[in-house]
Amino acid sequence: MSEYRKVFLDPLLNNNPVALQILGICSALAVTTQVENAVVMTLAVAFVAAFSNLFVSLIRNVLPGSIRLIGQMIVIASMVILADMFIQAIAYDVSKQLSVFVSLIITNCIILGRTEAFALKSPPGISFVDGIGNALGYGLVLVAVAFFRELLGSGRLLGVSVLPTVSEGGWYVPNGLFLLAPGAFFLIAIFIWLLRTWKPEQVEEG
Amino acid sequence: MAADARRTLLVAAGICAVTSFIIATADVTLSSIIAENRRLDTVKNILIAGELFEEGVDIGATFAEDIEPVMIELATGEALPEDRFDDALNFTDFDVDTIARHEEHGRAIDPDKDIAQIDRAPRYMVVYFVKEGDAFEKIILHVYGRGLFSMLYGFLSLEEDLSTVSGITFYEQGETAGLGGEIANPRWQQIWKGKEAFGEAGEVKLTVVKGIVDPASPEATHQIDGLSGATITTRSVDNLVKFWLGDEGYGPLLERLRQERTSGESAAGRGLSDE
């Protein structure tokens, strides 16, 4: 059980896929303009990561080396299609906002990275938990970035106006940089810096 | 080696079979729900354009009570009688892209006139009238055109004077979130309300400008603020609006409705069926 706990909690701060392994940056830049999108994206990634890990782990002993990567990709792609369909069926409005980024989860390095590094070598149960853990680590960074991007870029949080903007008759002039990808890039860099200041063991050998 | 190759093929086939089965099952189960969601979303956008939508309102009921859809032949502006409907051309199955590509029901557009860059356009479009007794108080027009990264689909509604804009919505677009994607932002869409689409001589004057509209300018009543950082999407919206309000789009329909109104035919005040 403690092994499950470790696998689940490690990716949050000790081995964060975005902040330490530097994976999944692309979508972290794209979907973090609003907190709601970041949350739904995290749930979608959790679904895909957990079940991809599970299925890859189930076939890890029969999957031939020659089709190792393509086999994993087919499993991941299937899970992504499922996630996309579920979101469109359950929360159509949100799916319109996330649009193509849910489909792009297949390109998220975290998913393939974990199936390669973990699921191929581990039993299904713990692989499933590893998928969820890494997705939540990714989600932590996403929501943190989205929090600042939505707040500073549009004065809102979860759609609710917190800093009334000038165009709404308030005082806040939205900082456009945060609505663009470079804003997310800077925020992620700051997050990595703060995390490594707190946990120096993550700093790479210079 | 042959045994290895065979095993590889078997595993590959097995993976494909299982994943295909899972996805096919999900699709069969969910596709009708998703299609219904899409349809409801489109109807919701029609209501928003017609200012009939509020949070919590019954979309289906409001549409059935307050909206009258009419199939219009764009070239003449006349309503198409129902006996000329077919499998693709009817209210339930109507899809702009399918009809545009249809050999008979769609047509190729002269490249010089194709400012919305859609290559082909439907010959018939469903127009939505917001009913008011025997007449209509708004007309909701289905518009679309090519944006920067995607096709933009929306509804533009005009008041009964057939010139004042009542509202605009975009129900489908894939532009950059925060930039071109702002065309879906209700705050920007509200700017359109009250603008005059046509000039004195009946020419299309509705324009989305680059930058902010100067309120002191006499043209301001025809102009809408562009989206900062989204020049190409802004231009695309400008083009598609001009296309559909012009002769290649709803121009003939609007002209016919104007004539009917000035000639005072009360029964045709709705400008609907020609029975």
Short mmCIF file of C-alpha atoms in Angstrom, two decimals:
data_model
loop_
_atom_site.label_atom_id
_atom_site.label_comp_id
_atom_site.label_asym_id
_atom_site.label_seq_id
_atom_site.Cartn_x
_atom_site.Cartn_y
_atom_site.Cartn_z
CA MET A 1 0.00 0.00 0.00
CA SER A 2 2.78 2.41 0.89
CA GLU A 3 4.20 1.76 -2.54
CA TYR A 4 0.89 2.86 -4.05
CA ARG A 5 0.98 6.00 -1.93
CA LYS A 6 4.50 6.78 -3.08
CA VAL A 7 3.62 6.22 -6.71
CA PHE A 8 0.57 8.45 -6.32
CA LEU A 9 2.16 11.30 -4.36
CA ASP A 10 5.64 11.45 -5.89
CA PRO A 11 4.60 13.07 -9.15
CA LEU A 12 2.92 15.93 -7.32
CA LEU A 13 6.05 17.69 -6.10
CA ASN A 14 9.03 15.32 -5.87
CA ASN A 15 8.91 14.12 -9.44
CA ASN A 16 6.52 16.48 -11.19
CA PRO A 17 6.23 15.58 -14.89
CA VAL A 18 6.15 19.21 -16.00
CA ALA A 19 8.45 20.81 -13.47
CA LEU A 20 11.10 18.11 -13.12
CA GLN A 21 10.77 15.81 -16.08
CA ILE A 22 9.88 18.78 -18.29
CA LEU A 23 7.17 16.90 -20.15
CA GLY A 24 3.78 18.04 -21.43
CA ILE A 25 4.73 21.68 -21.77
CA CYS A 26 2.86 22.19 -25.05
CA SER A 27 -0.65 21.72 -23.74
CA ALA A 28 0.32 23.42 -20.48
CA LEU A 29 0.81 26.53 -22.60
CA ALA A 30 -2.35 26.09 -24.62
CA VAL A 31 -5.18 25.26 -22.23
CA THR A 32 -4.26 27.34 -19.23
CA THR A 33 -6.01 30.56 -20.25
CA GLN A 34 -8.87 29.65 -17.90
CA VAL A 35 -8.97 27.62 -14.70
CA GLU A 36 -12.08 25.69 -15.78
CA ASN A 37 -10.32 24.50 -18.93
CA ALA A 38 -7.26 23.48 -16.94
CA VAL A 39 -9.40 21.40 -14.58
CA VAL A 40 -11.28 19.58 -17.33
CA MET A 41 -8.05 19.03 -19.22
CA THR A 42 -6.49 17.51 -16.11
CA LEU A 43 -9.42 15.12 -15.72
CA ALA A 44 -9.12 14.13 -19.37
CA VAL A 45 -5.38 13.53 -19.04
CA ALA A 46 -5.94 11.55 -15.84
CA PHE A 47 -8.43 9.31 -17.63
CA VAL A 48 -6.10 8.79 -20.59
CA ALA A 49 -2.95 8.29 -18.51
CA ALA A 50 -4.53 5.88 -16.04
CA PHE A 51 -6.22 3.66 -18.60
CA SER A 52 -3.34 3.77 -21.08
CA ASN A 53 -1.02 2.68 -18.30
CA LEU A 54 -3.47 -0.03 -17.30
CA PHE A 55 -3.89 -1.50 -20.77
CA VAL A 56 -0.22 -1.25 -21.70
CA SER A 57 0.65 -2.95 -18.45
CA LEU A 58 -1.83 -5.74 -19.21
CA ILE A 59 -0.15 -6.48 -22.53
CA ARG A 60 3.41 -5.77 -21.43
CA ASN A 61 4.44 -9.42 -21.52
CA VAL A 62 3.02 -10.19 -24.94
CA LEU A 63 3.85 -6.96 -26.76
CA PRO A 64 6.73 -7.66 -29.16
CA GLY A 65 9.67 -5.24 -29.13
CA SER A 66 9.30 -4.44 -32.82
CA ILE A 67 5.87 -2.85 -32.34
CA ARG A 68 6.40 -1.62 -28.82
CA LEU A 69 5.95 2.09 -29.49
CA ILE A 70 3.17 1.86 -32.06
CA GLY A 71 1.30 -0.53 -29.81
CA GLN A 72 1.40 1.96 -26.95
CA MET A 73 0.37 4.77 -29.27
CA ILE A 74 -2.69 2.87 -30.47
CA VAL A 75 -3.77 2.26 -26.90
CA ILE A 76 -3.22 5.91 -25.97
CA ALA A 77 -4.99 7.18 -29.09
CA SER A 78 -8.01 5.00 -28.31
CA MET A 79 -8.23 6.38 -24.80
CA VAL A 80 -7.97 9.91 -26.15
CA ILE A 81 -10.84 9.29 -28.57
CA LEU A 82 -12.91 7.93 -25.70
CA ALA A 83 -12.11 10.93 -23.49
CA ASP A 84 -13.05 13.29 -26.30
CA MET A 85 -16.37 11.52 -26.83
CA PHE A 86 -17.17 11.51 -23.10
CA ILE A 87 -16.51 15.22 -22.77
CA GLN A 88 -18.67 16.01 -25.79
CA ALA A 89 -21.46 13.87 -24.40
CA ILE A 90 -21.32 15.08 -20.80
CA ALA A 91 -20.12 18.69 -21.02
CA TYR A 92 -20.60 19.95 -24.55
CA ASP A 93 -19.98 23.61 -23.72
CA VAL A 94 -16.61 22.83 -22.16
CA SER A 95 -15.69 20.61 -25.08
CA LYS A 96 -16.20 23.56 -27.39
CA GLN A 97 -13.74 25.58 -25.37
CA LEU A 98 -11.14 22.83 -25.22
CA SER A 99 -11.79 21.96 -28.86
CA VAL A 100 -8.75 20.41 -30.44
CA PHE A 101 -6.62 20.23 -27.29
CA VAL A 102 -8.33 17.11 -25.98
CA SER A 103 -7.46 15.32 -29.20
CA LEU A 104 -3.91 16.60 -28.81
CA ILE A 105 -3.50 14.70 -25.54
CA ILE A 106 -2.05 11.90 -27.69
CA THR A 107 0.92 14.18 -28.32
CA ASN A 108 1.42 14.84 -24.62
CA CYS A 109 4.82 13.38 -23.79
CA ILE A 110 3.73 12.54 -20.26
CA ILE A 111 1.41 9.78 -21.41
CA LEU A 112 3.83 7.97 -23.68
CA GLY A 113 6.61 8.75 -21.23
CA ARG A 114 4.86 6.92 -18.42
CA THR A 115 3.74 3.94 -20.48
CA GLU A 116 7.32 3.51 -21.65
CA ALA A 117 9.02 4.13 -18.33
CA PHE A 118 6.57 2.54 -15.95
CA ALA A 119 3.66 0.57 -17.39
CA LEU A 120 5.84 -1.66 -19.55
CA LYS A 121 7.63 -2.86 -16.44
CA SER A 122 4.99 -2.86 -13.75
CA PRO A 123 1.79 -4.66 -12.80
CA PRO A 124 -1.57 -3.16 -13.86
CA GLY A 125 -2.79 -1.94 -10.47
CA ILE A 126 0.15 0.24 -9.67
CA SER A 127 0.46 1.37 -13.28
CA PHE A 128 -3.07 2.71 -13.09
CA VAL A 129 -2.19 4.67 -9.94
CA ASP A 130 1.01 5.97 -11.55
CA GLY A 131 -1.06 7.29 -14.45
CA ILE A 132 -3.36 9.17 -12.10
CA GLY A 133 -0.48 10.46 -10.00
CA ASN A 134 1.38 11.90 -12.98
CA ALA A 135 -1.80 13.41 -14.39
CA LEU A 136 -2.43 15.12 -11.07
CA GLY A 137 1.14 16.40 -10.98
CA TYR A 138 0.56 17.81 -14.43
CA GLY A 139 -2.80 19.16 -13.26
CA LEU A 140 -1.21 20.91 -10.32
CA VAL A 141 1.04 22.92 -12.65
CA LEU A 142 -1.83 23.52 -15.08
CA VAL A 143 -4.22 24.89 -12.47
CA ALA A 144 -1.47 27.01 -10.89
CA VAL A 145 -0.59 28.53 -14.26
CA ALA A 146 -4.25 28.94 -15.23
CA PHE A 147 -4.95 30.65 -11.91
CA PHE A 148 -2.48 33.43 -12.73
CA ARG A 149 -3.24 33.57 -16.42
CA GLU A 150 -6.97 33.92 -15.96
CA LEU A 151 -6.59 36.33 -13.07
CA LEU A 152 -3.94 38.59 -14.57
CA GLY A 153 -4.93 38.14 -18.20
CA SER A 154 -8.67 38.71 -17.86
CA GLY A 155 -9.34 39.65 -14.24
CA ARG A 156 -11.48 36.57 -13.67
CA LEU A 157 -11.31 33.24 -11.85
CA LEU A 158 -13.53 30.36 -12.98
CA GLY A 159 -15.38 32.91 -15.09
CA VAL A 160 -16.22 35.13 -12.13
CA SER A 161 -14.89 38.67 -12.27
CA VAL A 162 -12.38 39.26 -9.46
CA LEU A 163 -10.46 42.23 -10.80
CA PRO A 164 -13.02 44.35 -12.68
CA THR A 165 -11.50 45.20 -16.03
CA VAL A 166 -11.57 48.56 -17.74
CA SER A 167 -13.82 47.21 -20.50
CA GLU A 168 -16.33 46.21 -17.83
CA GLY A 169 -16.15 49.64 -16.23
CA GLY A 170 -13.56 48.77 -13.60
CA TRP A 171 -9.97 49.73 -12.96
CA TYR A 172 -7.91 46.72 -13.97
CA VAL A 173 -6.07 46.86 -17.29
CA PRO A 174 -5.65 43.18 -18.23
CA ASN A 175 -2.09 42.09 -18.85
CA GLY A 176 -2.22 40.72 -22.37
CA LEU A 177 1.06 38.85 -21.99
CA PHE A 178 -0.66 36.30 -19.80
CA LEU A 179 -3.22 35.49 -22.45
CA LEU A 180 -0.44 34.47 -24.80
CA ALA A 181 1.71 31.35 -24.64
CA PRO A 182 4.91 33.15 -23.54
CA GLY A 183 3.09 34.23 -20.38
CA ALA A 184 2.49 30.58 -19.54
CA PHE A 185 6.09 29.81 -20.33
CA PHE A 186 7.32 32.39 -17.84
CA LEU A 187 4.92 31.16 -15.17
CA ILE A 188 6.09 27.57 -15.61
CA ALA A 189 9.70 28.71 -15.37
CA ILE A 190 8.93 30.55 -12.14
CA PHE A 191 7.14 27.47 -10.80
CA ILE A 192 10.18 25.30 -11.57
CA TRP A 193 12.48 27.83 -9.96
CA LEU A 194 10.39 28.07 -6.77
CA LEU A 195 10.04 24.30 -6.55
CA ARG A 196 13.78 23.77 -6.85
CA THR A 197 14.48 26.45 -4.30
CA TRP A 198 12.26 24.53 -1.89
CA LYS A 199 13.63 21.11 -2.89
CA PRO A 200 17.27 21.60 -3.95
CA GLU A 201 17.67 17.87 -4.63
CA GLN A 202 15.80 18.48 -7.92
CA VAL A 203 18.51 20.78 -9.25
CA GLU A 204 20.46 18.98 -11.95
CA GLU A 205 24.18 18.51 -11.66
CA GLY A 206 25.76 21.54 -13.29
CA MET B 1 11.84 -15.93 -37.15
CA ALA B 2 8.58 -16.84 -38.88
CA ALA B 3 7.01 -17.73 -35.54
CA ASP B 4 8.09 -14.35 -34.15
CA ALA B 5 6.66 -12.50 -37.12
CA ARG B 6 3.41 -14.38 -36.82
CA ARG B 7 3.16 -13.64 -33.14
CA THR B 8 3.81 -9.96 -33.82
CA LEU B 9 1.05 -9.88 -36.39
CA LEU B 10 -1.33 -11.65 -34.04
CA VAL B 11 -0.66 -9.26 -31.17
CA ALA B 12 -0.98 -6.28 -33.48
CA ALA B 13 -4.27 -7.59 -34.86
CA GLY B 14 -5.44 -8.29 -31.33
CA ILE B 15 -4.69 -4.77 -30.12
CA CYS B 16 -6.42 -3.27 -33.16
CA ALA B 17 -9.46 -5.48 -32.72
CA VAL B 18 -9.90 -4.71 -29.04
CA THR B 19 -9.39 -0.96 -29.34
CA SER B 20 -11.65 -0.77 -32.38
CA PHE B 21 -14.34 -2.64 -30.50
CA ILE B 22 -14.10 -0.31 -27.51
CA ILE B 23 -14.26 2.83 -29.63
CA ALA B 24 -17.05 1.52 -31.84
CA THR B 25 -19.11 0.63 -28.79
CA ALA B 26 -18.56 4.07 -27.29
CA ASP B 27 -19.44 5.74 -30.57
CA VAL B 28 -22.65 3.79 -31.02
CA THR B 29 -23.68 4.54 -27.46
CA LEU B 30 -22.71 8.19 -27.39
CA SER B 31 -23.11 9.48 -30.93
CA SER B 32 -26.80 10.25 -30.62
CA ILE B 33 -26.21 12.10 -27.35
CA ILE B 34 -23.41 14.11 -28.93
CA ALA B 35 -25.47 14.87 -32.04
CA GLU B 36 -28.32 16.05 -29.84
CA ASN B 37 -25.90 18.23 -27.85
CA ARG B 38 -24.64 19.75 -31.07
CA ARG B 39 -28.15 20.38 -32.32
CA LEU B 40 -29.22 21.95 -29.02
CA ASP B 41 -26.14 24.12 -29.04
CA THR B 42 -26.98 25.37 -32.53
CA VAL B 43 -30.57 26.10 -31.51
CA LYS B 44 -29.28 27.85 -28.39
CA ASN B 45 -27.16 30.07 -30.59
CA ILE B 46 -30.13 30.89 -32.77
CA LEU B 47 -32.00 31.95 -29.64
CA ILE B 48 -29.04 33.99 -28.41
CA ALA B 49 -28.87 35.80 -31.75
CA GLY B 50 -32.59 36.49 -31.51
CA GLU B 51 -32.24 37.66 -27.90
CA LEU B 52 -34.58 34.94 -26.72
CA PHE B 53 -32.09 33.04 -24.59
CA GLU B 54 -31.69 33.20 -20.83
CA GLU B 55 -30.03 30.81 -18.42
CA GLY B 56 -32.34 27.94 -17.58
CA VAL B 57 -34.84 28.56 -20.36
CA ASP B 58 -36.23 25.53 -22.19
CA ILE B 59 -34.38 25.76 -25.48
CA GLY B 60 -36.62 23.38 -27.42
CA ALA B 61 -39.86 24.94 -26.24
CA THR B 62 -38.75 28.52 -26.86
CA PHE B 63 -37.62 27.60 -30.35
CA ALA B 64 -40.88 25.86 -31.16
CA GLU B 65 -43.01 28.72 -29.87
CA ASP B 66 -41.16 31.78 -31.02
CA ILE B 67 -39.18 30.85 -34.10
CA GLU B 68 -40.39 30.06 -37.58
CA PRO B 69 -37.82 28.45 -39.87
CA VAL B 70 -38.25 29.01 -43.58
CA MET B 71 -36.27 27.41 -46.42
CA ILE B 72 -35.20 30.22 -48.73
CA GLU B 73 -33.84 29.97 -52.24
CA LEU B 74 -31.00 32.48 -52.01
CA ALA B 75 -30.89 33.57 -55.63
CA THR B 76 -34.52 34.68 -55.71
CA GLY B 77 -35.13 35.31 -52.04
CA GLU B 78 -38.32 33.28 -52.31
CA ALA B 79 -39.47 30.63 -49.89
CA LEU B 80 -39.09 27.10 -51.18
CA PRO B 81 -42.35 25.13 -51.09
CA GLU B 82 -42.19 21.95 -49.06
CA ASP B 83 -42.93 19.71 -52.01
CA ARG B 84 -39.48 20.50 -53.30
CA PHE B 85 -37.77 19.25 -50.15
CA ASP B 86 -35.83 16.00 -50.27
CA ASP B 87 -33.56 13.80 -48.13
CA ALA B 88 -30.87 16.40 -47.74
CA LEU B 89 -32.99 19.49 -48.18
CA ASN B 90 -35.34 19.67 -45.23
CA PHE B 91 -35.43 21.30 -41.82
CA THR B 92 -34.19 18.33 -39.80
CA ASP B 93 -31.26 17.18 -41.91
CA PHE B 94 -30.13 20.55 -43.25
CA ASP B 95 -26.38 20.98 -42.87
CA VAL B 96 -24.71 23.92 -44.61
CA ASP B 97 -21.59 22.05 -45.63
CA THR B 98 -23.47 19.05 -46.98
CA ILE B 99 -25.82 21.25 -48.99
CA ALA B 100 -22.99 23.44 -50.26
CA ARG B 101 -21.13 20.40 -51.60
CA HIS B 102 -24.32 18.88 -53.04
CA GLU B 103 -24.31 18.95 -56.84
CA GLU B 104 -27.78 20.33 -57.27
CA HIS B 105 -28.41 22.13 -54.02
CA GLY B 106 -25.02 23.82 -53.85
CA ARG B 107 -23.08 25.92 -56.31
CA ALA B 108 -19.51 26.96 -56.94
CA ILE B 109 -18.89 30.61 -56.22
CA ASP B 110 -17.11 32.88 -58.67
CA PRO B 111 -13.63 33.28 -57.09
CA ASP B 112 -13.84 37.07 -57.44
CA LYS B 113 -16.98 37.12 -55.34
CA ASP B 114 -15.89 34.51 -52.84
CA ILE B 115 -14.75 36.92 -50.15
CA ALA B 116 -15.69 34.48 -47.40
CA GLN B 117 -13.46 31.85 -49.04
CA ILE B 118 -15.97 29.05 -48.86
CA ASP B 119 -15.56 27.90 -52.51
CA ARG B 120 -19.09 26.56 -52.70
CA ALA B 121 -22.27 27.92 -51.22
CA PRO B 122 -25.70 26.42 -50.70
CA ARG B 123 -28.47 27.50 -53.05
CA TYR B 124 -30.91 27.24 -50.16
CA MET B 125 -30.59 28.32 -46.56
CA VAL B 126 -32.88 28.01 -43.58
CA VAL B 127 -33.80 31.47 -42.33
CA TYR B 128 -35.27 31.91 -38.87
CA PHE B 129 -37.99 34.46 -38.22
CA VAL B 130 -38.79 35.52 -34.67
CA LYS B 131 -42.57 35.55 -34.78
CA GLU B 132 -44.71 38.44 -33.64
CA GLY B 133 -48.33 37.75 -34.37
CA ASP B 134 -48.66 37.58 -38.13
CA ALA B 135 -45.44 39.41 -38.77
CA PHE B 136 -41.89 38.96 -37.62
CA GLU B 137 -39.86 41.10 -35.26
CA LYS B 138 -36.43 39.74 -36.13
CA ILE B 139 -34.81 37.72 -38.87
CA ILE B 140 -31.94 35.38 -38.01
CA LEU B 141 -29.48 34.59 -40.77
CA HIS B 142 -27.10 31.64 -40.81
CA VAL B 143 -23.66 32.90 -41.80
CA TYR B 144 -20.27 31.29 -42.19
CA GLY B 145 -16.85 31.86 -43.71
CA ARG B 146 -13.20 30.92 -43.50
CA GLY B 147 -11.26 32.20 -40.52
CA LEU B 148 -7.55 31.91 -39.91
CA PHE B 149 -7.45 28.34 -38.64
CA SER B 150 -11.01 27.18 -39.06
CA MET B 151 -14.40 27.78 -40.59
CA LEU B 152 -16.46 30.22 -38.58
CA TYR B 153 -20.18 29.45 -38.25
CA GLY B 154 -22.65 31.81 -36.69
CA PHE B 155 -25.99 33.58 -36.75
CA LEU B 156 -26.55 37.25 -37.50
CA SER B 157 -29.92 38.69 -36.63
CA LEU B 158 -31.57 41.84 -37.91
CA GLU B 159 -34.49 43.79 -36.50
CA GLU B 160 -37.70 44.09 -38.50
CA ASP B 161 -36.38 47.15 -40.30
CA LEU B 162 -33.99 44.67 -41.96
CA SER B 163 -31.03 46.92 -41.29
CA THR B 164 -30.43 47.26 -37.56
CA VAL B 165 -28.36 44.44 -36.18
CA SER B 166 -29.99 42.72 -33.24
CA GLY B 167 -27.21 40.31 -32.41
CA ILE B 168 -24.53 37.92 -33.61
CA THR B 169 -23.21 34.62 -32.31
CA PHE B 170 -20.56 32.17 -33.43
CA TYR B 171 -21.46 28.62 -32.53
CA GLU B 172 -18.46 26.98 -34.10
CA GLN B 173 -14.95 28.25 -34.59
CA GLY B 174 -11.43 27.02 -34.01
CA GLU B 175 -9.45 30.22 -33.80
CA THR B 176 -6.76 30.96 -31.24
CA ALA B 177 -8.17 31.04 -27.73
CA GLY B 178 -7.98 34.54 -26.29
CA LEU B 179 -7.36 36.13 -29.68
CA GLY B 180 -9.49 35.14 -32.67
CA GLY B 181 -11.50 32.97 -30.32
CA GLU B 182 -12.88 36.13 -28.77
CA ILE B 183 -15.49 36.23 -31.53
CA ALA B 184 -17.32 33.80 -29.28
CA ASN B 185 -17.12 36.22 -26.36
CA PRO B 186 -20.57 37.67 -25.60
CA ARG B 187 -19.01 40.97 -24.57
CA TRP B 188 -17.65 41.51 -28.06
CA GLN B 189 -20.82 40.22 -29.65
CA GLN B 190 -22.84 42.81 -27.75
CA ILE B 191 -21.07 45.58 -29.66
CA TRP B 192 -22.96 44.52 -32.77
CA LYS B 193 -26.36 45.31 -31.35
CA GLY B 194 -27.85 48.48 -32.77
CA LYS B 195 -25.37 48.85 -35.61
CA GLU B 196 -26.78 49.63 -39.04
CA ALA B 197 -25.98 46.97 -41.61
CA PHE B 198 -27.00 48.98 -44.67
CA GLY B 199 -26.45 52.50 -45.95
CA GLU B 200 -28.93 54.92 -47.49
CA ALA B 201 -28.81 53.34 -50.91
CA GLY B 202 -29.17 49.83 -49.53
CA GLU B 203 -25.51 48.96 -49.88
CA VAL B 204 -23.85 46.76 -47.27
CA LYS B 205 -21.93 48.99 -44.90
CA LEU B 206 -21.52 46.78 -41.83
CA THR B 207 -17.76 46.59 -41.20
CA VAL B 208 -15.48 45.17 -38.56
CA VAL B 209 -12.61 47.62 -38.44
CA LYS B 210 -9.04 47.13 -37.32
CA GLY B 211 -8.70 48.80 -33.95
CA ILE B 212 -11.38 50.68 -32.06
CA VAL B 213 -14.24 52.53 -33.71
CA ASP B 214 -14.11 56.32 -33.39
CA PRO B 215 -17.50 57.13 -31.87
CA ALA B 216 -17.45 60.64 -33.36
CA SER B 217 -17.17 59.39 -36.91
CA PRO B 218 -20.40 59.39 -38.93
CA GLU B 219 -19.57 55.88 -40.07
CA ALA B 220 -19.47 54.62 -36.48
CA THR B 221 -23.03 53.35 -36.71
CA HIS B 222 -21.88 50.84 -39.31
CA GLN B 223 -18.64 49.85 -37.61
CA ILE B 224 -17.62 47.28 -35.05
CA ASP B 225 -14.37 47.17 -33.06
CA GLY B 226 -11.84 44.69 -34.34
CA LEU B 227 -10.16 42.16 -32.08
CA SER B 228 -6.76 43.20 -30.88
CA GLY B 229 -4.10 40.65 -31.82
CA ALA B 230 -6.51 38.88 -34.18
CA THR B 231 -6.36 40.84 -37.41
CA ILE B 232 -6.96 37.93 -39.74
CA THR B 233 -9.93 36.57 -37.80
CA THR B 234 -11.34 40.11 -37.64
CA ARG B 235 -11.00 40.44 -41.40
CA SER B 236 -12.62 37.02 -41.87
CA VAL B 237 -15.66 38.05 -39.86
CA ASP B 238 -15.85 41.29 -41.82
CA ASN B 239 -15.72 39.34 -45.09
CA LEU B 240 -18.26 36.72 -44.20
CA VAL B 241 -20.74 39.31 -42.95
CA LYS B 242 -20.37 41.30 -46.17
CA PHE B 243 -20.73 38.15 -48.27
CA TRP B 244 -23.93 36.94 -46.65
CA LEU B 245 -25.58 40.37 -46.49
CA GLY B 246 -24.69 40.95 -50.13
CA ASP B 247 -26.03 39.70 -53.44
CA GLU B 248 -24.25 36.36 -53.20
CA GLY B 249 -26.04 35.63 -49.91
CA TYR B 250 -29.22 36.98 -48.42
CA GLY B 251 -29.28 40.18 -50.48
CA PRO B 252 -32.18 39.04 -52.72
CA LEU B 253 -34.18 37.85 -49.71
CA LEU B 254 -33.75 41.11 -47.82
CA GLU B 255 -34.58 43.08 -50.95
CA ARG B 256 -37.79 41.11 -51.47
CA LEU B 257 -38.79 41.56 -47.82
CA ARG B 258 -38.15 45.30 -48.06
CA GLN B 259 -40.27 45.58 -51.20
CA GLU B 260 -43.09 43.61 -49.68
CA ARG B 261 -43.04 45.82 -46.64
CA THR B 262 -43.11 49.08 -48.54
CA SER B 263 -45.83 47.83 -50.87
CA GLY B 264 -47.82 47.21 -47.70
CA GLU B 265 -48.96 43.64 -48.33
CA SER B 266 -50.06 42.70 -44.84
CA ALA B 267 -50.36 38.98 -45.43
CA ALA B 268 -46.87 38.90 -46.77
CA GLY B 269 -45.67 41.04 -43.88
CA ARG B 270 -43.90 37.94 -42.69
CA GLY B 271 -42.46 37.53 -46.13
CA LEU B 272 -42.89 33.81 -45.67
CA SER B 273 -44.67 31.22 -47.71
CA ASP B 274 -46.16 32.31 -50.98
CA GLU B 275 -49.46 30.50 -50.72
#
